[in-house]
Amino acid sequence: MEKVRISKLMSERGLCSRREADSYIERGWVRVDGVVVSELGARAYPDQVITLERAAQARQTSRVTILINKPVGYVSGQAEKGYTPAVALIDSRSRFASDRSPQRFERAHLEGLAVAGRLDIDSQGLLVLTQDGRVAKQLIGEDSSIDKEYLVRVQGELSDNGLALLNHGLSLDGKALKPAQVRWQNHDQLRFVLREGKKRQIRRMCELVGLKVVGLKRVRIGRVALGDLPLGQWRYLRDDEAF
């Protein structure tokens, strides 16, 4: 049995992200079989017990995850020339009045927020920003099994076998797409459920079967739905919610 970097083991076990693991190790907040480890790059056997000190646990519980109903015209991540990032929507005035989380808004909640599953500038709907590396890994990690649901308004004529191909059979960038769930919601709107998120995936899928996307809205990520969150407003992910 070969030793593995402790940060990698911690990430695989869902304790935290690799970056957070390195930070905790530097601070002496990680124990392997009860012994404190403080050397970056240190390794352990896969069957060894890894635990976090209370300071690390407290830091994790203080980190927030924020849900935004992103409007069209905002970019998900870093600001781009002429466009505003979605994080700019987060302040005390734009918080959803019906947010049931007891969390009090603090400016510190804006620090280190990472987008966990982007929406392109022409799309709207549920966008997740989090300070918690565990949440980010769960939603966008290579082994993520969290599905995402979209309502997609389209124009054009669907090819004869187009609906079947949308469900399974298309390729993008030379790689076959994972099976999806796609069905008609009404005469001009499709409902997509995907377990992957390539760049502009739904728009490109539709183009391959003769359709043009004229509206795209993400309405659910895993077990968390957009619900009645108003456009341009946000709320906290509650302790009783999980993706």
mmCIF file of C-alpha atoms in Angstrom:
data_model
loop_
_atom_site.group_PDB
_atom_site.id
_atom_site.type_symbol
_atom_site.label_atom_id
_atom_site.label_comp_id
_atom_site.label_asym_id
_atom_site.label_seq_id
_atom_site.Cartn_x
_atom_site.Cartn_y
_atom_site.Cartn_z
ATOM 1 C CA MET A 1 0.000 0.000 0.000
ATOM 2 C CA GLU A 2 1.462 3.349 -1.065
ATOM 3 C CA LYS A 3 1.188 6.572 0.855
ATOM 4 C CA VAL A 4 -0.968 9.393 -0.578
ATOM 5 C CA ARG A 5 -0.860 13.129 0.031
ATOM 6 C CA ILE A 6 -2.931 13.874 3.106
ATOM 7 C CA SER A 7 -4.670 16.784 1.375
ATOM 8 C CA LYS A 8 -5.835 14.395 -1.369
ATOM 9 C CA LEU A 9 -7.154 11.902 1.169
ATOM 10 C CA MET A 10 -8.996 14.666 3.022
ATOM 11 C CA SER A 11 -10.648 15.842 -0.186
ATOM 12 C CA GLU A 12 -11.646 12.304 -1.197
ATOM 13 C CA ARG A 13 -13.200 11.742 2.236
ATOM 14 C CA GLY A 14 -15.213 14.948 1.998
ATOM 15 C CA LEU A 15 -13.476 16.591 4.945
ATOM 16 C CA CYS A 16 -12.653 19.716 2.926
ATOM 17 C CA SER A 17 -11.159 20.811 -0.379
ATOM 18 C CA ARG A 18 -7.459 20.251 -1.123
ATOM 19 C CA ARG A 19 -6.735 23.956 -0.766
ATOM 20 C CA GLU A 20 -8.474 24.052 2.594
ATOM 21 C CA ALA A 21 -6.593 20.911 3.640
ATOM 22 C CA ASP A 22 -3.246 22.580 2.922
ATOM 23 C CA SER A 23 -4.329 25.597 4.958
ATOM 24 C CA TYR A 24 -5.390 23.421 7.890
ATOM 25 C CA ILE A 25 -2.163 21.398 7.749
ATOM 26 C CA GLU A 26 -0.066 24.588 7.822
ATOM 27 C CA ARG A 27 -1.928 25.675 10.945
ATOM 28 C CA GLY A 28 -1.465 22.325 12.686
ATOM 29 C CA TRP A 29 -5.195 21.588 12.615
ATOM 30 C CA VAL A 30 -4.914 18.079 11.142
ATOM 31 C CA ARG A 31 -4.162 14.824 12.944
ATOM 32 C CA VAL A 32 -3.290 11.463 11.389
ATOM 33 C CA ASP A 33 -3.881 8.589 13.804
ATOM 34 C CA GLY A 34 -3.942 11.193 16.568
ATOM 35 C CA VAL A 35 -0.622 12.830 15.646
ATOM 36 C CA VAL A 36 -0.597 16.455 14.492
ATOM 37 C CA VAL A 37 0.701 16.949 10.947
ATOM 38 C CA SER A 38 1.999 20.402 9.961
ATOM 39 C CA GLU A 39 4.190 19.723 6.926
ATOM 40 C CA LEU A 40 2.721 20.574 3.522
ATOM 41 C CA GLY A 41 2.877 17.636 1.134
ATOM 42 C CA ALA A 42 2.931 15.111 3.964
ATOM 43 C CA ARG A 43 1.607 11.669 3.074
ATOM 44 C CA ALA A 44 -0.350 8.954 4.845
ATOM 45 C CA TYR A 45 -1.644 5.490 4.129
ATOM 46 C CA PRO A 46 -5.235 5.321 2.814
ATOM 47 C CA ASP A 47 -6.399 3.353 5.854
ATOM 48 C CA GLN A 48 -5.101 5.843 8.423
ATOM 49 C CA VAL A 49 -7.541 7.940 10.454
ATOM 50 C CA ILE A 50 -7.563 11.673 9.662
ATOM 51 C CA THR A 51 -9.305 14.125 11.988
ATOM 52 C CA LEU A 52 -9.683 17.887 12.185
ATOM 53 C CA GLU A 53 -8.983 20.003 15.232
ATOM 54 C CA ARG A 54 -11.863 22.005 16.678
ATOM 55 C CA ALA A 55 -10.487 25.218 15.183
ATOM 56 C CA ALA A 56 -10.842 23.770 11.677
ATOM 57 C CA GLN A 57 -14.316 22.457 12.435
ATOM 58 C CA ALA A 58 -15.366 25.861 13.741
ATOM 59 C CA ARG A 59 -14.071 27.555 10.608
ATOM 60 C CA GLN A 60 -16.062 25.158 8.432
ATOM 61 C CA THR A 61 -19.309 25.732 10.286
ATOM 62 C CA SER A 62 -18.886 29.502 9.935
ATOM 63 C CA ARG A 63 -18.647 29.317 6.135
ATOM 64 C CA VAL A 64 -21.735 30.165 4.134
ATOM 65 C CA THR A 65 -23.346 29.049 0.894
ATOM 66 C CA ILE A 66 -25.486 31.548 -0.970
ATOM 67 C CA LEU A 67 -28.197 30.923 -3.565
ATOM 68 C CA ILE A 68 -28.888 33.630 -6.146
ATOM 69 C CA ASN A 69 -31.569 33.907 -8.812
ATOM 70 C CA LYS A 70 -29.151 35.270 -11.400
ATOM 71 C CA PRO A 71 -30.626 37.551 -14.070
ATOM 72 C CA VAL A 72 -29.499 37.597 -17.689
ATOM 73 C CA GLY A 73 -26.605 40.017 -18.207
ATOM 74 C CA TYR A 74 -24.547 39.027 -15.165
ATOM 75 C CA VAL A 75 -21.477 36.790 -15.373
ATOM 76 C CA SER A 76 -21.161 33.965 -12.864
ATOM 77 C CA GLY A 77 -17.536 34.398 -11.862
ATOM 78 C CA GLN A 78 -14.946 37.147 -12.146
ATOM 79 C CA ALA A 79 -15.936 40.524 -13.552
ATOM 80 C CA GLU A 80 -15.469 40.863 -17.304
ATOM 81 C CA LYS A 81 -15.120 44.063 -19.285
ATOM 82 C CA GLY A 82 -18.511 45.714 -19.450
ATOM 83 C CA TYR A 83 -20.247 43.008 -17.378
ATOM 84 C CA THR A 84 -21.041 42.725 -13.685
ATOM 85 C CA PRO A 85 -20.397 39.551 -11.655
ATOM 86 C CA ALA A 86 -23.340 37.949 -9.874
ATOM 87 C CA VAL A 87 -21.664 38.428 -6.488
ATOM 88 C CA ALA A 88 -22.380 42.169 -6.873
ATOM 89 C CA LEU A 89 -26.043 41.330 -6.299
ATOM 90 C CA ILE A 90 -25.357 40.253 -2.720
ATOM 91 C CA ASP A 91 -26.036 42.890 -0.091
ATOM 92 C CA SER A 92 -28.467 43.386 2.777
ATOM 93 C CA ARG A 93 -31.043 45.115 0.560
ATOM 94 C CA SER A 94 -31.311 42.343 -2.037
ATOM 95 C CA ARG A 95 -31.654 39.499 0.469
ATOM 96 C CA PHE A 96 -34.909 37.585 -0.031
ATOM 97 C CA ALA A 97 -37.401 38.853 2.560
ATOM 98 C CA SER A 98 -38.647 35.297 3.128
ATOM 99 C CA ASP A 99 -35.183 33.835 3.756
ATOM 100 C CA ARG A 100 -35.725 31.460 6.691
ATOM 101 C CA SER A 101 -32.052 31.162 7.591
ATOM 102 C CA PRO A 102 -31.185 32.713 10.969
ATOM 103 C CA GLN A 103 -27.817 33.767 9.502
ATOM 104 C CA ARG A 104 -27.120 37.471 9.844
ATOM 105 C CA PHE A 105 -25.562 39.048 6.750
ATOM 106 C CA GLU A 106 -21.940 40.112 7.202
ATOM 107 C CA ARG A 107 -19.511 41.553 4.668
ATOM 108 C CA ALA A 108 -17.157 38.697 5.558
ATOM 109 C CA HIS A 109 -19.602 36.355 3.808
ATOM 110 C CA LEU A 110 -18.511 37.854 0.489
ATOM 111 C CA GLU A 111 -14.879 36.846 0.974
ATOM 112 C CA GLY A 112 -13.669 33.816 -0.936
ATOM 113 C CA LEU A 113 -17.033 32.995 -2.497
ATOM 114 C CA ALA A 114 -16.573 30.499 -5.324
ATOM 115 C CA VAL A 115 -19.095 29.693 -8.037
ATOM 116 C CA ALA A 116 -20.171 26.046 -7.891
ATOM 117 C CA GLY A 117 -21.647 25.469 -11.351
ATOM 118 C CA ARG A 118 -21.628 28.403 -13.745
ATOM 119 C CA LEU A 119 -24.490 29.949 -15.697
ATOM 120 C CA ASP A 120 -23.545 31.825 -18.852
ATOM 121 C CA ILE A 121 -24.328 35.508 -19.230
ATOM 122 C CA ASP A 122 -27.415 34.817 -21.374
ATOM 123 C CA SER A 123 -28.950 32.433 -18.813
ATOM 124 C CA GLN A 124 -30.803 33.003 -15.560
ATOM 125 C CA GLY A 125 -31.813 31.034 -12.526
ATOM 126 C CA LEU A 126 -30.264 29.211 -9.590
ATOM 127 C CA LEU A 127 -26.595 30.017 -9.020
ATOM 128 C CA VAL A 128 -24.611 28.722 -6.035
ATOM 129 C CA LEU A 129 -21.712 30.642 -4.490
ATOM 130 C CA THR A 130 -19.953 29.095 -1.525
ATOM 131 C CA GLN A 131 -17.093 29.578 0.919
ATOM 132 C CA ASP A 132 -17.177 25.854 1.687
ATOM 133 C CA GLY A 133 -14.869 23.692 -0.401
ATOM 134 C CA ARG A 134 -16.907 20.606 0.508
ATOM 135 C CA VAL A 135 -19.963 22.076 -1.193
ATOM 136 C CA ALA A 136 -17.971 23.090 -4.275
ATOM 137 C CA LYS A 137 -16.503 19.608 -4.583
ATOM 138 C CA GLN A 138 -19.926 18.030 -4.191
ATOM 139 C CA LEU A 139 -21.388 20.131 -7.015
ATOM 140 C CA ILE A 140 -18.548 20.398 -9.527
ATOM 141 C CA GLY A 141 -16.015 17.731 -8.570
ATOM 142 C CA GLU A 142 -15.033 15.166 -11.181
ATOM 143 C CA ASP A 143 -17.058 12.469 -9.413
ATOM 144 C CA SER A 144 -20.099 14.674 -8.746
ATOM 145 C CA SER A 145 -23.432 12.901 -9.218
ATOM 146 C CA ILE A 146 -25.605 15.943 -8.508
ATOM 147 C CA ASP A 147 -28.104 16.603 -11.295
ATOM 148 C CA LYS A 148 -29.208 20.038 -12.460
ATOM 149 C CA GLU A 149 -32.580 20.921 -13.962
ATOM 150 C CA TYR A 150 -33.276 23.589 -16.585
ATOM 151 C CA LEU A 151 -36.277 25.036 -18.418
ATOM 152 C CA VAL A 152 -35.233 25.854 -21.978
ATOM 153 C CA ARG A 153 -37.298 27.885 -24.444
ATOM 154 C CA VAL A 154 -36.455 27.074 -28.056
ATOM 155 C CA GLN A 155 -37.190 28.031 -31.649
ATOM 156 C CA GLY A 156 -36.806 25.982 -34.819
ATOM 157 C CA GLU A 157 -37.725 22.530 -36.073
ATOM 158 C CA LEU A 158 -36.534 19.551 -34.070
ATOM 159 C CA SER A 159 -35.001 16.850 -36.259
ATOM 160 C CA ASP A 160 -36.867 13.541 -36.501
ATOM 161 C CA ASN A 161 -34.770 11.755 -33.903
ATOM 162 C CA GLY A 162 -33.758 14.968 -32.133
ATOM 163 C CA LEU A 163 -35.433 14.285 -28.793
ATOM 164 C CA ALA A 164 -33.845 10.838 -28.589
ATOM 165 C CA LEU A 165 -30.440 12.329 -29.393
ATOM 166 C CA LEU A 166 -30.835 15.012 -26.733
ATOM 167 C CA ASN A 167 -31.440 12.255 -24.191
ATOM 168 C CA HIS A 168 -28.439 10.233 -25.325
ATOM 169 C CA GLY A 169 -26.298 10.114 -28.419
ATOM 170 C CA LEU A 170 -24.710 13.546 -28.876
ATOM 171 C CA SER A 171 -21.034 14.455 -28.595
ATOM 172 C CA LEU A 172 -19.329 17.780 -27.873
ATOM 173 C CA ASP A 173 -15.646 18.547 -28.327
ATOM 174 C CA GLY A 174 -15.095 15.016 -29.601
ATOM 175 C CA LYS A 175 -16.440 13.378 -26.428
ATOM 176 C CA ALA A 176 -19.760 11.603 -25.958
ATOM 177 C CA LEU A 177 -22.123 13.294 -23.514
ATOM 178 C CA LYS A 178 -23.525 11.481 -20.517
ATOM 179 C CA PRO A 179 -27.191 10.418 -20.740
ATOM 180 C CA ALA A 180 -29.612 13.250 -20.002
ATOM 181 C CA GLN A 181 -33.326 13.507 -19.318
ATOM 182 C CA VAL A 182 -35.012 15.778 -21.866
ATOM 183 C CA ARG A 183 -38.737 16.131 -22.534
ATOM 184 C CA TRP A 184 -41.172 18.699 -23.828
ATOM 185 C CA GLN A 185 -42.620 20.946 -21.108
ATOM 186 C CA ASN A 186 -44.952 22.690 -23.553
ATOM 187 C CA HIS A 187 -45.011 23.534 -27.267
ATOM 188 C CA ASP A 188 -41.851 25.694 -27.186
ATOM 189 C CA GLN A 189 -40.116 24.717 -23.962
ATOM 190 C CA LEU A 190 -37.969 21.720 -23.046
ATOM 191 C CA ARG A 191 -37.025 20.451 -19.585
ATOM 192 C CA PHE A 192 -33.414 19.277 -19.286
ATOM 193 C CA VAL A 193 -31.890 17.310 -16.409
ATOM 194 C CA LEU A 194 -28.097 16.951 -16.694
ATOM 195 C CA ARG A 195 -25.314 15.420 -14.607
ATOM 196 C CA GLU A 196 -22.514 17.334 -16.330
ATOM 197 C CA GLY A 197 -21.898 20.934 -17.293
ATOM 198 C CA LYS A 198 -19.778 21.604 -20.337
ATOM 199 C CA LYS A 199 -19.503 25.197 -21.514
ATOM 200 C CA ARG A 200 -22.821 26.299 -23.069
ATOM 201 C CA GLN A 201 -23.755 22.631 -23.214
ATOM 202 C CA ILE A 202 -27.521 22.931 -23.594
ATOM 203 C CA ARG A 203 -27.294 25.597 -26.290
ATOM 204 C CA ARG A 204 -24.813 23.519 -28.265
ATOM 205 C CA MET A 205 -26.871 20.347 -27.844
ATOM 206 C CA CYS A 206 -29.940 22.106 -29.191
ATOM 207 C CA GLU A 207 -28.050 23.470 -32.184
ATOM 208 C CA LEU A 208 -27.054 19.914 -33.124
ATOM 209 C CA VAL A 209 -30.730 18.905 -33.487
ATOM 210 C CA GLY A 210 -31.994 22.015 -35.281
ATOM 211 C CA LEU A 211 -33.104 24.174 -32.363
ATOM 212 C CA LYS A 212 -32.066 27.616 -31.138
ATOM 213 C CA VAL A 213 -32.226 28.422 -27.433
ATOM 214 C CA VAL A 214 -33.959 31.752 -26.775
ATOM 215 C CA GLY A 215 -34.311 31.388 -23.009
ATOM 216 C CA LEU A 216 -32.616 29.223 -20.373
ATOM 217 C CA LYS A 217 -33.379 29.036 -16.674
ATOM 218 C CA ARG A 218 -31.859 26.712 -14.071
ATOM 219 C CA VAL A 219 -34.549 25.737 -11.586
ATOM 220 C CA ARG A 220 -32.914 23.045 -9.435
ATOM 221 C CA ILE A 221 -29.536 21.700 -8.302
ATOM 222 C CA GLY A 222 -29.810 18.319 -6.618
ATOM 223 C CA ARG A 223 -32.436 18.581 -3.882
ATOM 224 C CA VAL A 224 -32.334 22.394 -3.755
ATOM 225 C CA ALA A 225 -34.876 24.207 -5.948
ATOM 226 C CA LEU A 226 -35.006 27.835 -7.047
ATOM 227 C CA GLY A 227 -38.569 27.952 -5.740
ATOM 228 C CA ASP A 228 -39.999 31.421 -5.202
ATOM 229 C CA LEU A 229 -36.655 33.214 -4.900
ATOM 230 C CA PRO A 230 -37.211 36.452 -6.875
ATOM 231 C CA LEU A 231 -35.010 37.388 -9.829
ATOM 232 C CA GLY A 232 -31.923 39.307 -8.688
ATOM 233 C CA GLN A 233 -32.321 38.321 -5.033
ATOM 234 C CA TRP A 234 -30.471 35.813 -2.847
ATOM 235 C CA ARG A 235 -30.739 33.724 0.294
ATOM 236 C CA TYR A 236 -28.554 31.479 2.450
ATOM 237 C CA LEU A 237 -28.506 27.706 2.127
ATOM 238 C CA ARG A 238 -30.060 26.574 5.417
ATOM 239 C CA ASP A 239 -28.597 23.995 7.780
ATOM 240 C CA ASP A 240 -31.545 21.692 7.061
ATOM 241 C CA GLU A 241 -30.904 21.778 3.290
ATOM 242 C CA ALA A 242 -28.500 19.640 1.326
ATOM 243 C CA PHE A 243 -27.789 19.178 -2.357
#
